[in-house]
Amino acid sequence: MSGTGAQARPATGRAGDPAVDRATSRAVDRSRSLADTVVVVTGAGGSIGGAIARLVLEAGGRVVAGDLRPDALAPLRDAWGEDRLAVGLGDVRDEATADALVAAGVQAFGRVDSVVANAAVGFYGGVLDYSADDVSLMVDVNVKGTVWLARAAVRQFRTQGDGGDIVILGSVAGLLIGGGQEAVYAATKAAQINLGYALDRELRSEGIRTTTIAPAGVNTPFAAADGRFGDRDPSEGDFLEPEDIAQAVAYTLRQPRRMRTELWTMWSLCESH
């Protein structure tokens, strides 16, 4: 392979640094409550993102709700005051959006404890059915958007010095495909899963935990509209509900950071694997 190759960079935040070790000890031993925790959620105007945001708020936490569409965040804004909810508008494909969401949490609530990379785009169809723009959109939102949020979170977690949680909303499509027809989407979800594994190993010495939650079919307009369920109506079956995914996120955030889930797959009764 031609080129200059990778350049070594100084290690930062490694085990062995007394300050890091003290922060790690505090972070991994502390059981977490959602009360007063500050969570950034991307795609909060959608079904799953909205369910996550509501559950955190109902449990006494504070949320930075990010979305591209102002109208999609209106239900959250109408239900919760500025003392509990901050709103950030922007495109997750832009790294500056992730930085701004984390900064909004610090400005509004003084810190950020967790981020949830939920924003996603998917198209159903054969590999030749996608336009070049479709492919770029899936890669940029699902993969790059997750990387940008993780980077913004890590910077803030290191500033705070007591760890944090990165939760990635993946999909079982990143692990296996029954009937095919979503190859590029599946590739982006596989990238998220492996990103999560790698981040957890890179950052665990600092008390920063990364967990990927990978559900199967969820009863959402996003899933129903792209043909993934075929002739089945997800609202009439035993598919997962957005609230199920929110409960999984909440469970993860409540656990002491000495517990590492890394990858959590979720299946409904009506889907086999």
PDB file of C-alpha atoms in Angstrom:
ATOM      1  CA  MET A   1       0.000   0.000   0.000  1.00  0.00           C
ATOM      2  CA  SER A   2       1.478   3.316  -1.041  1.00  0.00           C
ATOM      3  CA  GLY A   3       1.545   6.494   1.014  1.00  0.00           C
ATOM      4  CA  THR A   4       3.184   7.690   4.169  1.00  0.00           C
ATOM      5  CA  GLY A   5       1.369   5.233   6.410  1.00  0.00           C
ATOM      6  CA  ALA A   6      -0.084   5.810   9.823  1.00  0.00           C
ATOM      7  CA  GLN A   7       1.757   8.153  12.129  1.00  0.00           C
ATOM      8  CA  ALA A   8       2.103   7.371  15.807  1.00  0.00           C
ATOM      9  CA  ARG A   9       0.303   9.778  18.103  1.00  0.00           C
ATOM     10  CA  PRO A  10       0.881  10.389  21.795  1.00  0.00           C
ATOM     11  CA  ALA A  11      -1.292   8.187  23.965  1.00  0.00           C
ATOM     12  CA  THR A  12      -3.855  10.057  26.038  1.00  0.00           C
ATOM     13  CA  GLY A  13      -6.095   8.882  28.848  1.00  0.00           C
ATOM     14  CA  ARG A  14      -4.328   5.539  29.345  1.00  0.00           C
ATOM     15  CA  ALA A  15      -4.388   3.278  32.372  1.00  0.00           C
ATOM     16  CA  GLY A  16      -1.418   3.963  34.603  1.00  0.00           C
ATOM     17  CA  ASP A  17      -2.035   7.680  34.748  1.00  0.00           C
ATOM     18  CA  PRO A  18      -3.036   8.241  38.420  1.00  0.00           C
ATOM     19  CA  ALA A  19      -5.752  10.726  37.481  1.00  0.00           C
ATOM     20  CA  VAL A  20      -7.221   8.276  34.973  1.00  0.00           C
ATOM     21  CA  ASP A  21      -7.045   5.399  37.442  1.00  0.00           C
ATOM     22  CA  ARG A  22      -8.885   7.399  40.119  1.00  0.00           C
ATOM     23  CA  ALA A  23     -11.582   8.393  37.613  1.00  0.00           C
ATOM     24  CA  THR A  24     -11.916   4.792  36.459  1.00  0.00           C
ATOM     25  CA  SER A  25     -12.334   3.547  40.026  1.00  0.00           C
ATOM     26  CA  ARG A  26     -15.107   6.058  40.704  1.00  0.00           C
ATOM     27  CA  ALA A  27     -16.826   5.432  37.377  1.00  0.00           C
ATOM     28  CA  VAL A  28     -16.941   1.637  37.365  1.00  0.00           C
ATOM     29  CA  ASP A  29     -18.081   1.197  40.958  1.00  0.00           C
ATOM     30  CA  ARG A  30     -20.949   3.664  40.936  1.00  0.00           C
ATOM     31  CA  SER A  31     -24.432   2.347  40.257  1.00  0.00           C
ATOM     32  CA  ARG A  32     -26.240   4.861  38.128  1.00  0.00           C
ATOM     33  CA  SER A  33     -29.681   6.366  38.432  1.00  0.00           C
ATOM     34  CA  LEU A  34     -31.380   8.087  35.532  1.00  0.00           C
ATOM     35  CA  ALA A  35     -32.455  10.867  37.881  1.00  0.00           C
ATOM     36  CA  ASP A  36     -30.469  13.997  37.046  1.00  0.00           C
ATOM     37  CA  THR A  37     -28.351  12.184  34.461  1.00  0.00           C
ATOM     38  CA  VAL A  38     -27.797  14.119  31.215  1.00  0.00           C
ATOM     39  CA  VAL A  39     -28.292  12.150  28.003  1.00  0.00           C
ATOM     40  CA  VAL A  40     -27.813  13.286  24.401  1.00  0.00           C
ATOM     41  CA  VAL A  41     -30.117  11.457  21.960  1.00  0.00           C
ATOM     42  CA  THR A  42     -29.832  11.845  18.184  1.00  0.00           C
ATOM     43  CA  GLY A  43     -32.849  11.180  16.002  1.00  0.00           C
ATOM     44  CA  ALA A  44     -35.001  12.115  18.988  1.00  0.00           C
ATOM     45  CA  GLY A  45     -37.861  13.145  16.728  1.00  0.00           C
ATOM     46  CA  GLY A  46     -38.348   9.567  15.543  1.00  0.00           C
ATOM     47  CA  SER A  47     -40.219   6.708  17.167  1.00  0.00           C
ATOM     48  CA  ILE A  48     -37.294   5.036  18.921  1.00  0.00           C
ATOM     49  CA  GLY A  49     -35.379   8.220  19.712  1.00  0.00           C
ATOM     50  CA  GLY A  50     -38.516   9.828  21.083  1.00  0.00           C
ATOM     51  CA  ALA A  51     -39.231   6.806  23.278  1.00  0.00           C
ATOM     52  CA  ILE A  52     -35.686   6.919  24.670  1.00  0.00           C
ATOM     53  CA  ALA A  53     -35.902  10.638  25.400  1.00  0.00           C
ATOM     54  CA  ARG A  54     -39.303  10.304  27.102  1.00  0.00           C
ATOM     55  CA  LEU A  55     -38.197   7.420  29.290  1.00  0.00           C
ATOM     56  CA  VAL A  56     -35.117   9.301  30.505  1.00  0.00           C
ATOM     57  CA  LEU A  57     -37.198  12.406  31.199  1.00  0.00           C
ATOM     58  CA  GLU A  58     -39.906  10.457  33.009  1.00  0.00           C
ATOM     59  CA  ALA A  59     -37.213   8.868  35.181  1.00  0.00           C
ATOM     60  CA  GLY A  60     -36.013  12.301  36.277  1.00  0.00           C
ATOM     61  CA  GLY A  61     -33.173  12.716  33.818  1.00  0.00           C
ATOM     62  CA  ARG A  62     -32.352  15.556  31.473  1.00  0.00           C
ATOM     63  CA  VAL A  63     -32.109  15.224  27.718  1.00  0.00           C
ATOM     64  CA  VAL A  64     -30.513  16.970  24.786  1.00  0.00           C
ATOM     65  CA  ALA A  65     -32.799  15.983  21.908  1.00  0.00           C
ATOM     66  CA  GLY A  66     -31.209  16.207  18.489  1.00  0.00           C
ATOM     67  CA  ASP A  67     -32.948  15.951  15.138  1.00  0.00           C
ATOM     68  CA  LEU A  68     -32.826  17.384  11.643  1.00  0.00           C
ATOM     69  CA  ARG A  69     -36.519  18.339  11.659  1.00  0.00           C
ATOM     70  CA  PRO A  70     -37.779  21.025  14.053  1.00  0.00           C
ATOM     71  CA  ASP A  71     -41.381  19.824  13.797  1.00  0.00           C
ATOM     72  CA  ALA A  72     -40.396  16.296  14.836  1.00  0.00           C
ATOM     73  CA  LEU A  73     -39.192  17.592  18.193  1.00  0.00           C
ATOM     74  CA  ALA A  74     -42.355  19.610  18.867  1.00  0.00           C
ATOM     75  CA  PRO A  75     -44.052  16.909  21.017  1.00  0.00           C
ATOM     76  CA  LEU A  76     -41.056  16.754  23.341  1.00  0.00           C
ATOM     77  CA  ARG A  77     -40.767  20.531  23.519  1.00  0.00           C
ATOM     78  CA  ASP A  78     -44.463  20.871  24.281  1.00  0.00           C
ATOM     79  CA  ALA A  79     -44.296  18.332  27.103  1.00  0.00           C
ATOM     80  CA  TRP A  80     -41.073  19.290  28.869  1.00  0.00           C
ATOM     81  CA  GLY A  81     -39.594  22.573  30.030  1.00  0.00           C
ATOM     82  CA  GLU A  82     -36.145  23.981  29.399  1.00  0.00           C
ATOM     83  CA  ASP A  83     -35.024  22.906  32.861  1.00  0.00           C
ATOM     84  CA  ARG A  84     -35.213  19.283  31.689  1.00  0.00           C
ATOM     85  CA  LEU A  85     -34.968  19.389  27.904  1.00  0.00           C
ATOM     86  CA  ALA A  86     -32.571  21.089  25.510  1.00  0.00           C
ATOM     87  CA  VAL A  87     -33.091  20.849  21.760  1.00  0.00           C
ATOM     88  CA  GLY A  88     -30.431  20.805  19.081  1.00  0.00           C
ATOM     89  CA  LEU A  89     -31.130  20.934  15.356  1.00  0.00           C
ATOM     90  CA  GLY A  90     -28.650  19.711  12.806  1.00  0.00           C
ATOM     91  CA  ASP A  91     -27.515  17.016  10.402  1.00  0.00           C
ATOM     92  CA  VAL A  92     -25.567  14.197  12.064  1.00  0.00           C
ATOM     93  CA  ARG A  93     -23.476  13.856   8.905  1.00  0.00           C
ATOM     94  CA  ASP A  94     -21.765  17.072   9.979  1.00  0.00           C
ATOM     95  CA  GLU A  95     -19.267  16.628  12.826  1.00  0.00           C
ATOM     96  CA  ALA A  96     -20.122  20.112  14.056  1.00  0.00           C
ATOM     97  CA  THR A  97     -23.651  18.890  14.857  1.00  0.00           C
ATOM     98  CA  ALA A  98     -22.327  16.311  17.315  1.00  0.00           C
ATOM     99  CA  ASP A  99     -20.058  18.875  18.926  1.00  0.00           C
ATOM    100  CA  ALA A 100     -22.968  21.310  19.240  1.00  0.00           C
ATOM    101  CA  LEU A 101     -25.265  18.717  20.848  1.00  0.00           C
ATOM    102  CA  VAL A 102     -22.717  17.861  23.512  1.00  0.00           C
ATOM    103  CA  ALA A 103     -21.971  21.546  24.062  1.00  0.00           C
ATOM    104  CA  ALA A 104     -25.707  22.186  24.464  1.00  0.00           C
ATOM    105  CA  GLY A 105     -25.826  19.640  27.272  1.00  0.00           C
ATOM    106  CA  VAL A 106     -22.928  21.287  29.057  1.00  0.00           C
ATOM    107  CA  GLN A 107     -24.409  24.756  28.613  1.00  0.00           C
ATOM    108  CA  ALA A 108     -27.908  23.782  29.744  1.00  0.00           C
ATOM    109  CA  PHE A 109     -27.145  21.225  32.450  1.00  0.00           C
ATOM    110  CA  GLY A 110     -23.454  21.524  33.300  1.00  0.00           C
ATOM    111  CA  ARG A 111     -22.317  18.143  31.992  1.00  0.00           C
ATOM    112  CA  VAL A 112     -23.089  15.173  29.737  1.00  0.00           C
ATOM    113  CA  ASP A 113     -23.221  11.649  31.170  1.00  0.00           C
ATOM    114  CA  SER A 114     -24.295   9.580  28.175  1.00  0.00           C
ATOM    115  CA  VAL A 115     -24.892   9.815  24.441  1.00  0.00           C
ATOM    116  CA  VAL A 116     -27.207   7.648  22.349  1.00  0.00           C
ATOM    117  CA  ALA A 117     -26.375   7.421  18.649  1.00  0.00           C
ATOM    118  CA  ASN A 118     -29.857   6.640  17.393  1.00  0.00           C
ATOM    119  CA  ALA A 119     -30.202   8.619  14.146  1.00  0.00           C
ATOM    120  CA  ALA A 120     -30.257   6.267  11.154  1.00  0.00           C
ATOM    121  CA  VAL A 121     -31.264   5.963   7.520  1.00  0.00           C
ATOM    122  CA  GLY A 122     -32.086   2.758   5.648  1.00  0.00           C
ATOM    123  CA  PHE A 123     -33.360   1.721   2.235  1.00  0.00           C
ATOM    124  CA  TYR A 124     -34.722  -1.696   1.336  1.00  0.00           C
ATOM    125  CA  GLY A 125     -33.895  -3.247  -2.021  1.00  0.00           C
ATOM    126  CA  GLY A 126     -31.274  -4.982  -4.128  1.00  0.00           C
ATOM    127  CA  VAL A 127     -27.746  -3.655  -4.296  1.00  0.00           C
ATOM    128  CA  LEU A 128     -28.390  -2.147  -7.741  1.00  0.00           C
ATOM    129  CA  ASP A 129     -31.596  -0.459  -6.627  1.00  0.00           C
ATOM    130  CA  TYR A 130     -29.783   2.228  -4.641  1.00  0.00           C
ATOM    131  CA  SER A 131     -28.644   5.477  -6.162  1.00  0.00           C
ATOM    132  CA  ALA A 132     -25.173   6.747  -5.362  1.00  0.00           C
ATOM    133  CA  ASP A 133     -26.815   9.348  -3.133  1.00  0.00           C
ATOM    134  CA  ASP A 134     -28.718   6.606  -1.271  1.00  0.00           C
ATOM    135  CA  VAL A 135     -25.482   4.758  -0.548  1.00  0.00           C
ATOM    136  CA  SER A 136     -23.693   7.899   0.597  1.00  0.00           C
ATOM    137  CA  LEU A 137     -26.595   8.880   2.836  1.00  0.00           C
ATOM    138  CA  MET A 138     -26.661   5.527   4.628  1.00  0.00           C
ATOM    139  CA  VAL A 139     -22.900   5.487   5.150  1.00  0.00           C
ATOM    140  CA  ASP A 140     -22.707   9.117   6.222  1.00  0.00           C
ATOM    141  CA  VAL A 141     -25.621   9.024   8.673  1.00  0.00           C
ATOM    142  CA  ASN A 142     -25.220   5.543  10.128  1.00  0.00           C
ATOM    143  CA  VAL A 143     -21.440   5.257  10.263  1.00  0.00           C
ATOM    144  CA  LYS A 144     -19.944   8.736  10.191  1.00  0.00           C
ATOM    145  CA  GLY A 145     -22.728  10.193  12.310  1.00  0.00           C
ATOM    146  CA  THR A 146     -22.015   7.602  14.997  1.00  0.00           C
ATOM    147  CA  VAL A 147     -18.277   8.285  14.874  1.00  0.00           C
ATOM    148  CA  TRP A 148     -18.806  12.045  15.187  1.00  0.00           C
ATOM    149  CA  LEU A 149     -21.051  11.655  18.236  1.00  0.00           C
ATOM    150  CA  ALA A 150     -18.644   9.235  19.900  1.00  0.00           C
ATOM    151  CA  ARG A 151     -15.736  11.628  19.367  1.00  0.00           C
ATOM    152  CA  ALA A 152     -17.653  14.572  20.784  1.00  0.00           C
ATOM    153  CA  ALA A 153     -18.681  12.492  23.793  1.00  0.00           C
ATOM    154  CA  VAL A 154     -15.171  11.243  24.515  1.00  0.00           C
ATOM    155  CA  ARG A 155     -13.778  14.774  24.502  1.00  0.00           C
ATOM    156  CA  GLN A 156     -16.369  15.851  27.077  1.00  0.00           C
ATOM    157  CA  PHE A 157     -16.058  12.699  29.189  1.00  0.00           C
ATOM    158  CA  ARG A 158     -12.309  13.245  29.425  1.00  0.00           C
ATOM    159  CA  THR A 159     -12.856  16.849  30.450  1.00  0.00           C
ATOM    160  CA  GLN A 160     -15.243  15.750  33.213  1.00  0.00           C
ATOM    161  CA  GLY A 161     -12.922  12.975  34.313  1.00  0.00           C
ATOM    162  CA  ASP A 162     -15.452  10.451  35.581  1.00  0.00           C
ATOM    163  CA  GLY A 163     -16.326   8.290  32.600  1.00  0.00           C
ATOM    164  CA  GLY A 164     -19.503   8.097  30.551  1.00  0.00           C
ATOM    165  CA  ASP A 165     -21.693   5.922  28.355  1.00  0.00           C
ATOM    166  CA  ILE A 166     -21.850   5.692  24.578  1.00  0.00           C
ATOM    167  CA  VAL A 167     -24.872   3.724  23.359  1.00  0.00           C
ATOM    168  CA  ILE A 168     -25.129   2.853  19.669  1.00  0.00           C
ATOM    169  CA  LEU A 169     -28.470   1.822  18.161  1.00  0.00           C
ATOM    170  CA  GLY A 170     -27.506  -0.848  15.677  1.00  0.00           C
ATOM    171  CA  SER A 171     -29.537  -3.650  14.118  1.00  0.00           C
ATOM    172  CA  VAL A 172     -29.438  -7.418  13.804  1.00  0.00           C
ATOM    173  CA  ALA A 173     -29.083  -6.644  10.097  1.00  0.00           C
ATOM    174  CA  GLY A 174     -25.440  -6.020  10.940  1.00  0.00           C
ATOM    175  CA  LEU A 175     -25.067  -9.631  12.068  1.00  0.00           C
ATOM    176  CA  LEU A 176     -27.183 -11.689   9.681  1.00  0.00           C
ATOM    177  CA  ILE A 177     -29.710 -11.243   6.913  1.00  0.00           C
ATOM    178  CA  GLY A 178     -32.547 -13.708   6.410  1.00  0.00           C
ATOM    179  CA  GLY A 179     -33.988 -12.605   3.090  1.00  0.00           C
ATOM    180  CA  GLY A 180     -31.393 -10.089   1.963  1.00  0.00           C
ATOM    181  CA  GLN A 181     -32.478  -6.915   0.175  1.00  0.00           C
ATOM    182  CA  GLU A 182     -30.664  -4.518   2.505  1.00  0.00           C
ATOM    183  CA  ALA A 183     -26.985  -5.149   1.846  1.00  0.00           C
ATOM    184  CA  VAL A 184     -25.713  -1.587   2.187  1.00  0.00           C
ATOM    185  CA  TYR A 185     -27.813  -0.872   5.269  1.00  0.00           C
ATOM    186  CA  ALA A 186     -26.554  -4.138   6.767  1.00  0.00           C
ATOM    187  CA  ALA A 187     -22.970  -3.113   6.048  1.00  0.00           C
ATOM    188  CA  THR A 188     -23.425   0.166   7.900  1.00  0.00           C
ATOM    189  CA  LYS A 189     -24.932  -1.637  10.872  1.00  0.00           C
ATOM    190  CA  ALA A 190     -22.049  -4.129  10.907  1.00  0.00           C
ATOM    191  CA  ALA A 191     -19.706  -1.151  10.973  1.00  0.00           C
ATOM    192  CA  GLN A 192     -21.556   0.262  13.983  1.00  0.00           C
ATOM    193  CA  ILE A 193     -21.302  -3.036  15.850  1.00  0.00           C
ATOM    194  CA  ASN A 194     -17.567  -3.324  15.274  1.00  0.00           C
ATOM    195  CA  LEU A 195     -17.073   0.347  16.095  1.00  0.00           C
ATOM    196  CA  GLY A 196     -18.792  -0.304  19.411  1.00  0.00           C
ATOM    197  CA  TYR A 197     -16.575  -3.285  20.225  1.00  0.00           C
ATOM    198  CA  ALA A 198     -13.420  -1.342  19.389  1.00  0.00           C
ATOM    199  CA  LEU A 199     -14.437   1.786  21.289  1.00  0.00           C
ATOM    200  CA  ASP A 200     -15.247  -0.188  24.415  1.00  0.00           C
ATOM    201  CA  ARG A 201     -11.808  -1.769  24.416  1.00  0.00           C
ATOM    202  CA  GLU A 202     -10.097   1.531  23.678  1.00  0.00           C
ATOM    203  CA  LEU A 203     -11.897   3.547  26.341  1.00  0.00           C
ATOM    204  CA  ARG A 204     -12.770   1.187  29.190  1.00  0.00           C
ATOM    205  CA  SER A 205      -9.616   2.110  31.136  1.00  0.00           C
ATOM    206  CA  GLU A 206     -11.110   5.598  31.452  1.00  0.00           C
ATOM    207  CA  GLY A 207     -14.475   4.416  32.752  1.00  0.00           C
ATOM    208  CA  ILE A 208     -16.105   5.041  29.364  1.00  0.00           C
ATOM    209  CA  ARG A 209     -18.421   2.223  28.326  1.00  0.00           C
ATOM    210  CA  THR A 210     -19.712   1.563  24.811  1.00  0.00           C
ATOM    211  CA  THR A 211     -22.780  -0.615  24.269  1.00  0.00           C
ATOM    212  CA  THR A 212     -24.449  -1.498  20.975  1.00  0.00           C
ATOM    213  CA  ILE A 213     -28.124  -2.444  21.068  1.00  0.00           C
ATOM    214  CA  ALA A 214     -29.157  -4.348  17.950  1.00  0.00           C
ATOM    215  CA  PRO A 215     -32.897  -4.950  17.609  1.00  0.00           C
ATOM    216  CA  ALA A 216     -34.713  -6.943  14.975  1.00  0.00           C
ATOM    217  CA  GLY A 217     -37.953  -5.594  13.492  1.00  0.00           C
ATOM    218  CA  VAL A 218     -39.469  -2.687  15.393  1.00  0.00           C
ATOM    219  CA  ASN A 219     -42.984  -1.381  14.860  1.00  0.00           C
ATOM    220  CA  THR A 220     -42.090   2.059  13.501  1.00  0.00           C
ATOM    221  CA  PRO A 221     -43.036   4.029  10.379  1.00  0.00           C
ATOM    222  CA  PHE A 222     -39.358   3.852   9.385  1.00  0.00           C
ATOM    223  CA  ALA A 223     -39.392   0.052   9.261  1.00  0.00           C
ATOM    224  CA  ALA A 224     -42.882  -0.333   7.821  1.00  0.00           C
ATOM    225  CA  ALA A 225     -42.386   2.140   4.981  1.00  0.00           C
ATOM    226  CA  ASP A 226     -39.347   0.539   3.358  1.00  0.00           C
ATOM    227  CA  GLY A 227     -40.896  -2.879   2.700  1.00  0.00           C
ATOM    228  CA  ARG A 228     -38.846  -4.771   5.255  1.00  0.00           C
ATOM    229  CA  PHE A 229     -41.921  -6.498   6.682  1.00  0.00           C
ATOM    230  CA  GLY A 230     -43.326  -7.474   3.298  1.00  0.00           C
ATOM    231  CA  ASP A 231     -47.079  -7.993   3.480  1.00  0.00           C
ATOM    232  CA  ARG A 232     -47.062  -8.122   7.268  1.00  0.00           C
ATOM    233  CA  ASP A 233     -48.457  -5.183   9.205  1.00  0.00           C
ATOM    234  CA  PRO A 234     -46.060  -4.600  12.117  1.00  0.00           C
ATOM    235  CA  SER A 235     -48.806  -2.957  14.143  1.00  0.00           C
ATOM    236  CA  GLU A 236     -50.770  -6.224  14.118  1.00  0.00           C
ATOM    237  CA  GLY A 237     -47.958  -8.581  15.114  1.00  0.00           C
ATOM    238  CA  ASP A 238     -45.659  -9.186  18.032  1.00  0.00           C
ATOM    239  CA  PHE A 239     -42.834  -7.070  16.702  1.00  0.00           C
ATOM    240  CA  LEU A 240     -40.682  -5.065  19.067  1.00  0.00           C
ATOM    241  CA  GLU A 241     -42.021  -1.658  20.060  1.00  0.00           C
ATOM    242  CA  PRO A 242     -39.986   1.570  20.387  1.00  0.00           C
ATOM    243  CA  GLU A 243     -40.549   1.438  24.143  1.00  0.00           C
ATOM    244  CA  ASP A 244     -38.813  -1.958  24.269  1.00  0.00           C
ATOM    245  CA  ILE A 245     -35.680  -0.408  22.813  1.00  0.00           C
ATOM    246  CA  ALA A 246     -35.924   2.522  25.211  1.00  0.00           C
ATOM    247  CA  GLN A 247     -36.097   0.111  28.147  1.00  0.00           C
ATOM    248  CA  ALA A 248     -32.934  -1.599  26.914  1.00  0.00           C
ATOM    249  CA  VAL A 249     -31.137   1.743  26.737  1.00  0.00           C
ATOM    250  CA  ALA A 250     -32.334   2.676  30.224  1.00  0.00           C
ATOM    251  CA  TYR A 251     -31.235  -0.671  31.639  1.00  0.00           C
ATOM    252  CA  THR A 252     -27.782  -0.187  30.134  1.00  0.00           C
ATOM    253  CA  LEU A 253     -27.386   3.305  31.557  1.00  0.00           C
ATOM    254  CA  ARG A 254     -28.462   2.193  35.028  1.00  0.00           C
ATOM    255  CA  GLN A 255     -25.798  -0.493  35.345  1.00  0.00           C
ATOM    256  CA  PRO A 256     -22.494   0.139  37.126  1.00  0.00           C
ATOM    257  CA  ARG A 257     -19.809   0.512  34.505  1.00  0.00           C
ATOM    258  CA  ARG A 258     -17.939  -2.562  35.713  1.00  0.00           C
ATOM    259  CA  MET A 259     -20.659  -4.442  33.786  1.00  0.00           C
ATOM    260  CA  ARG A 260     -20.029  -4.548  30.044  1.00  0.00           C
ATOM    261  CA  THR A 261     -22.809  -5.677  27.740  1.00  0.00           C
ATOM    262  CA  GLU A 262     -21.024  -4.614  24.518  1.00  0.00           C
ATOM    263  CA  LEU A 263     -23.664  -6.093  22.168  1.00  0.00           C
ATOM    264  CA  TRP A 264     -27.324  -6.648  22.999  1.00  0.00           C
ATOM    265  CA  THR A 265     -29.485  -8.320  20.356  1.00  0.00           C
ATOM    266  CA  MET A 266     -33.255  -8.054  20.680  1.00  0.00           C
ATOM    267  CA  TRP A 267     -35.783 -10.299  18.937  1.00  0.00           C
ATOM    268  CA  SER A 268     -39.561 -10.438  18.950  1.00  0.00           C
ATOM    269  CA  LEU A 269     -41.739 -13.520  19.230  1.00  0.00           C
ATOM    270  CA  CYS A 270     -42.751 -13.327  15.577  1.00  0.00           C
ATOM    271  CA  GLU A 271     -39.212 -13.354  14.172  1.00  0.00           C
ATOM    272  CA  SER A 272     -36.870 -16.332  14.181  1.00  0.00           C
ATOM    273  CA  HIS A 273     -33.122 -16.427  13.760  1.00  0.00           C
TER     274      HIS A 273
END
